[in-house]
Amino acid sequence: MSANLYHPQPLLTKEGSLLEKIKKIKYLLLDVDGVLTNGAIFINENGEESLGFSIYDGMGIALFKKAGFDVGFVSGRKSMAIAKRASALGVSDCYLGASDKGAIYNEILIKHGLKECEVAFVGDDLIDLPVLRRVGLSVAVPNAVDAVLKEVDWVTARKGGEGAIRELIDAILSASEKSPAI
């Protein structure tokens, strides 16, 4: 891993080395509101919503996919803005209105033939806990609720919507020694 990568938590977890967990990752599953965004939802006078996404996270997702990894989005809300962002980034696994994220996670494992140790999930709220408790690498953004922060392997230095996903992706790419051609 690069020496300048900031880890707010030690690289050791209850189950062992965080680096060893990171090296096993093949699939990155992301909550959206509060993780890929800062959690704010803007509604215009026509009732249409808009969300702000970090360009750094988007570039990270593009690089991650180019290096041969896969990415999925799962949100408890139905949102056209999320669907459009997923489409723009080539993220085909985009689950919206997911009240049971654990069921979606099971579907992803089967669809992609993954083991739990090969999946990283980034969440920020209580609805994310069932998946965070099962994945190989559980990650939260620092703006997550306390119950989530207490249970994850790693808390990013950057907040949701401000490059947190790029930070994680850079760590996974560095640990895997896979560098996409730019």
mmCIF file of C-alpha atoms in Angstrom:
data_model
loop_
_atom_site.group_PDB
_atom_site.id
_atom_site.type_symbol
_atom_site.label_atom_id
_atom_site.label_comp_id
_atom_site.label_asym_id
_atom_site.label_seq_id
_atom_site.Cartn_x
_atom_site.Cartn_y
_atom_site.Cartn_z
ATOM 1 C CA MET A 1 0.000 0.000 0.000
ATOM 2 C CA SER A 2 1.181 3.508 -0.621
ATOM 3 C CA ALA A 3 2.786 5.153 2.371
ATOM 4 C CA ASN A 4 0.614 8.258 2.121
ATOM 5 C CA LEU A 5 -2.684 6.367 2.405
ATOM 6 C CA TYR A 6 -4.342 7.423 5.645
ATOM 7 C CA HIS A 7 -5.890 4.699 7.759
ATOM 8 C CA PRO A 8 -7.841 6.035 10.747
ATOM 9 C CA GLN A 9 -7.808 2.527 12.187
ATOM 10 C CA PRO A 10 -4.887 0.127 12.597
ATOM 11 C CA LEU A 11 -4.273 -2.390 9.829
ATOM 12 C CA LEU A 12 -5.122 -5.199 12.233
ATOM 13 C CA THR A 13 -8.674 -6.303 12.922
ATOM 14 C CA LYS A 14 -10.113 -8.908 15.271
ATOM 15 C CA GLU A 15 -9.877 -11.411 12.444
ATOM 16 C CA GLY A 16 -6.359 -10.503 11.336
ATOM 17 C CA SER A 17 -4.684 -8.191 8.899
ATOM 18 C CA LEU A 18 -6.785 -5.604 7.107
ATOM 19 C CA LEU A 19 -4.332 -5.820 4.229
ATOM 20 C CA GLU A 20 -5.018 -9.555 3.891
ATOM 21 C CA LYS A 21 -8.758 -8.854 3.747
ATOM 22 C CA ILE A 22 -8.233 -6.157 1.114
ATOM 23 C CA LYS A 23 -6.151 -8.503 -1.069
ATOM 24 C CA LYS A 24 -9.068 -10.961 -1.353
ATOM 25 C CA ILE A 25 -11.570 -8.421 -2.705
ATOM 26 C CA LYS A 26 -13.046 -9.008 -6.180
ATOM 27 C CA TYR A 27 -16.352 -7.143 -5.862
ATOM 28 C CA LEU A 28 -17.234 -3.793 -4.305
ATOM 29 C CA LEU A 29 -20.831 -3.234 -3.206
ATOM 30 C CA LEU A 30 -21.792 0.332 -2.352
ATOM 31 C CA ASP A 31 -24.673 1.937 -0.547
ATOM 32 C CA VAL A 32 -25.443 5.229 -2.272
ATOM 33 C CA ASP A 33 -27.029 7.910 -0.069
ATOM 34 C CA GLY A 34 -24.398 9.059 2.424
ATOM 35 C CA VAL A 35 -21.666 6.939 0.795
ATOM 36 C CA LEU A 36 -21.508 7.955 -2.868
ATOM 37 C CA THR A 37 -23.264 11.201 -1.921
ATOM 38 C CA ASN A 38 -23.086 13.415 1.146
ATOM 39 C CA GLY A 39 -26.621 12.367 2.048
ATOM 40 C CA ALA A 40 -28.333 15.534 0.818
ATOM 41 C CA ILE A 41 -31.263 15.260 -1.582
ATOM 42 C CA PHE A 42 -32.252 18.350 -3.542
ATOM 43 C CA ILE A 43 -35.795 18.719 -4.881
ATOM 44 C CA ASN A 44 -36.496 21.361 -7.532
ATOM 45 C CA GLU A 45 -39.777 23.220 -8.045
ATOM 46 C CA ASN A 46 -40.972 20.441 -10.396
ATOM 47 C CA GLY A 47 -40.464 17.804 -7.698
ATOM 48 C CA GLU A 48 -37.429 16.294 -9.419
ATOM 49 C CA GLU A 49 -34.554 15.219 -7.214
ATOM 50 C CA SER A 50 -30.870 15.732 -7.805
ATOM 51 C CA LEU A 51 -27.853 14.343 -5.997
ATOM 52 C CA GLY A 52 -24.194 15.325 -5.945
ATOM 53 C CA PHE A 53 -21.614 12.637 -6.710
ATOM 54 C CA SER A 54 -17.837 12.955 -6.377
ATOM 55 C CA ILE A 55 -15.983 12.937 -9.677
ATOM 56 C CA TYR A 56 -13.087 11.267 -7.831
ATOM 57 C CA ASP A 57 -15.302 8.362 -6.791
ATOM 58 C CA GLY A 58 -16.528 8.057 -10.377
ATOM 59 C CA MET A 59 -12.991 7.927 -11.745
ATOM 60 C CA GLY A 60 -12.086 5.391 -9.063
ATOM 61 C CA ILE A 61 -14.996 3.164 -10.086
ATOM 62 C CA ALA A 62 -13.951 3.425 -13.749
ATOM 63 C CA LEU A 63 -10.352 2.483 -12.873
ATOM 64 C CA PHE A 64 -11.534 -0.342 -10.619
ATOM 65 C CA LYS A 65 -13.662 -1.843 -13.381
ATOM 66 C CA LYS A 66 -10.846 -1.392 -15.901
ATOM 67 C CA ALA A 67 -8.556 -3.387 -13.586
ATOM 68 C CA GLY A 68 -11.003 -6.309 -13.756
ATOM 69 C CA PHE A 69 -13.002 -5.792 -10.568
ATOM 70 C CA ASP A 70 -16.769 -5.444 -10.406
ATOM 71 C CA VAL A 71 -18.984 -2.916 -8.627
ATOM 72 C CA GLY A 72 -22.610 -2.818 -7.548
ATOM 73 C CA PHE A 73 -24.900 -0.175 -6.053
ATOM 74 C CA VAL A 74 -27.636 -0.935 -3.531
ATOM 75 C CA SER A 75 -29.973 1.734 -2.187
ATOM 76 C CA GLY A 76 -32.994 1.625 0.047
ATOM 77 C CA ARG A 77 -34.537 4.331 -2.140
ATOM 78 C CA LYS A 78 -35.763 4.332 -5.701
ATOM 79 C CA SER A 79 -34.036 7.198 -7.467
ATOM 80 C CA MET A 80 -33.681 8.111 -11.117
ATOM 81 C CA ALA A 81 -30.524 10.084 -10.261
ATOM 82 C CA ILE A 82 -28.879 6.941 -8.847
ATOM 83 C CA ALA A 83 -29.947 4.868 -11.852
ATOM 84 C CA LYS A 84 -28.485 7.471 -14.214
ATOM 85 C CA ARG A 85 -25.191 7.616 -12.279
ATOM 86 C CA ALA A 86 -24.923 3.814 -12.313
ATOM 87 C CA SER A 87 -25.559 3.771 -16.059
ATOM 88 C CA ALA A 88 -22.997 6.512 -16.702
ATOM 89 C CA LEU A 89 -20.371 4.497 -14.810
ATOM 90 C CA GLY A 90 -21.278 1.177 -16.432
ATOM 91 C CA VAL A 91 -22.495 -0.302 -13.139
ATOM 92 C CA SER A 92 -25.007 -2.956 -14.192
ATOM 93 C CA ASP A 93 -25.726 -4.246 -10.669
ATOM 94 C CA CYS A 94 -27.878 -1.350 -9.456
ATOM 95 C CA TYR A 95 -30.525 -2.312 -6.913
ATOM 96 C CA LEU A 96 -32.943 0.455 -5.958
ATOM 97 C CA GLY A 97 -35.724 0.379 -3.371
ATOM 98 C CA ALA A 98 -33.920 -2.436 -1.555
ATOM 99 C CA SER A 99 -35.580 -2.818 1.837
ATOM 100 C CA ASP A 100 -33.679 -6.082 2.441
ATOM 101 C CA LYS A 101 -30.065 -5.525 1.442
ATOM 102 C CA GLY A 102 -29.150 -8.974 2.781
ATOM 103 C CA ALA A 103 -31.342 -10.609 0.121
ATOM 104 C CA ILE A 104 -29.709 -8.466 -2.582
ATOM 105 C CA TYR A 105 -26.287 -9.463 -1.254
ATOM 106 C CA ASN A 106 -27.229 -13.162 -1.498
ATOM 107 C CA GLU A 107 -28.340 -12.599 -5.098
ATOM 108 C CA ILE A 108 -25.015 -10.919 -5.953
ATOM 109 C CA LEU A 109 -22.999 -13.767 -4.413
ATOM 110 C CA ILE A 110 -24.862 -16.316 -6.526
ATOM 111 C CA LYS A 111 -24.907 -14.218 -9.716
ATOM 112 C CA HIS A 112 -21.146 -13.617 -9.643
ATOM 113 C CA GLY A 113 -20.059 -16.888 -7.991
ATOM 114 C CA LEU A 114 -18.429 -15.002 -5.119
ATOM 115 C CA LYS A 115 -17.390 -16.043 -1.630
ATOM 116 C CA GLU A 116 -18.206 -13.604 1.171
ATOM 117 C CA CYS A 117 -14.484 -12.970 1.760
ATOM 118 C CA GLU A 118 -14.263 -11.611 -1.820
ATOM 119 C CA VAL A 119 -16.777 -8.803 -1.272
ATOM 120 C CA ALA A 120 -16.260 -5.371 0.267
ATOM 121 C CA PHE A 121 -19.287 -3.305 1.246
ATOM 122 C CA VAL A 122 -19.430 0.364 2.181
ATOM 123 C CA GLY A 123 -22.389 1.477 4.257
ATOM 124 C CA ASP A 124 -23.424 4.229 6.619
ATOM 125 C CA ASP A 125 -26.731 3.400 8.300
ATOM 126 C CA LEU A 126 -28.629 0.677 10.154
ATOM 127 C CA ILE A 127 -30.131 -0.836 6.986
ATOM 128 C CA ASP A 128 -26.551 -1.687 5.929
ATOM 129 C CA LEU A 129 -25.605 -3.682 9.040
ATOM 130 C CA PRO A 130 -26.861 -7.109 7.872
ATOM 131 C CA VAL A 131 -24.499 -6.943 4.879
ATOM 132 C CA LEU A 132 -21.636 -5.247 6.739
ATOM 133 C CA ARG A 133 -21.647 -8.136 9.235
ATOM 134 C CA ARG A 134 -21.190 -10.746 6.491
ATOM 135 C CA VAL A 135 -18.759 -9.369 3.918
ATOM 136 C CA GLY A 136 -15.031 -9.986 3.781
ATOM 137 C CA LEU A 137 -14.253 -6.283 4.182
ATOM 138 C CA SER A 138 -16.747 -4.001 5.923
ATOM 139 C CA VAL A 139 -16.181 -0.290 5.429
ATOM 140 C CA ALA A 140 -17.957 2.843 6.622
ATOM 141 C CA VAL A 141 -17.586 6.516 5.881
ATOM 142 C CA PRO A 142 -16.885 8.756 8.902
ATOM 143 C CA ASN A 143 -20.337 10.348 8.598
ATOM 144 C CA ALA A 144 -21.959 6.952 9.289
ATOM 145 C CA VAL A 145 -24.139 6.397 12.350
ATOM 146 C CA ASP A 146 -22.330 5.218 15.484
ATOM 147 C CA ALA A 147 -23.819 1.712 15.353
ATOM 148 C CA VAL A 148 -22.174 1.198 11.959
ATOM 149 C CA LEU A 149 -18.856 2.806 12.909
ATOM 150 C CA LYS A 150 -18.530 0.355 15.818
ATOM 151 C CA GLU A 151 -18.880 -2.734 13.633
ATOM 152 C CA VAL A 152 -16.756 -2.179 10.539
ATOM 153 C CA ASP A 153 -13.205 -3.202 9.660
ATOM 154 C CA TRP A 154 -12.281 0.199 8.294
ATOM 155 C CA VAL A 155 -13.533 3.795 8.384
ATOM 156 C CA THR A 156 -12.388 5.922 5.464
ATOM 157 C CA ALA A 157 -10.699 9.252 6.122
ATOM 158 C CA ARG A 158 -12.903 10.969 3.531
ATOM 159 C CA LYS A 159 -16.639 11.463 3.990
ATOM 160 C CA GLY A 160 -19.380 10.090 1.782
ATOM 161 C CA GLY A 161 -19.653 12.052 -1.457
ATOM 162 C CA GLU A 162 -16.170 13.498 -0.936
ATOM 163 C CA GLY A 163 -13.870 10.803 -2.322
ATOM 164 C CA ALA A 164 -14.317 8.015 0.255
ATOM 165 C CA ILE A 165 -14.864 5.397 -2.431
ATOM 166 C CA ARG A 166 -11.805 6.504 -4.387
ATOM 167 C CA GLU A 167 -9.785 6.166 -1.173
ATOM 168 C CA LEU A 168 -10.972 2.575 -0.730
ATOM 169 C CA ILE A 169 -10.523 1.692 -4.398
ATOM 170 C CA ASP A 170 -6.975 3.066 -4.390
ATOM 171 C CA ALA A 171 -6.214 0.844 -1.380
ATOM 172 C CA ILE A 172 -7.678 -2.254 -3.056
ATOM 173 C CA LEU A 173 -5.843 -1.592 -6.332
ATOM 174 C CA SER A 174 -2.585 -1.009 -4.469
ATOM 175 C CA ALA A 175 -2.956 -4.178 -2.382
ATOM 176 C CA SER A 176 -3.904 -6.285 -5.398
ATOM 177 C CA GLU A 177 -1.045 -4.849 -7.440
ATOM 178 C CA LYS A 178 -3.479 -4.435 -10.345
ATOM 179 C CA SER A 179 -3.016 -1.142 -12.117
ATOM 180 C CA PRO A 180 -5.401 -0.326 -14.930
ATOM 181 C CA ALA A 181 -3.881 1.142 -18.056
ATOM 182 C CA ILE A 182 -4.788 4.811 -18.184
#
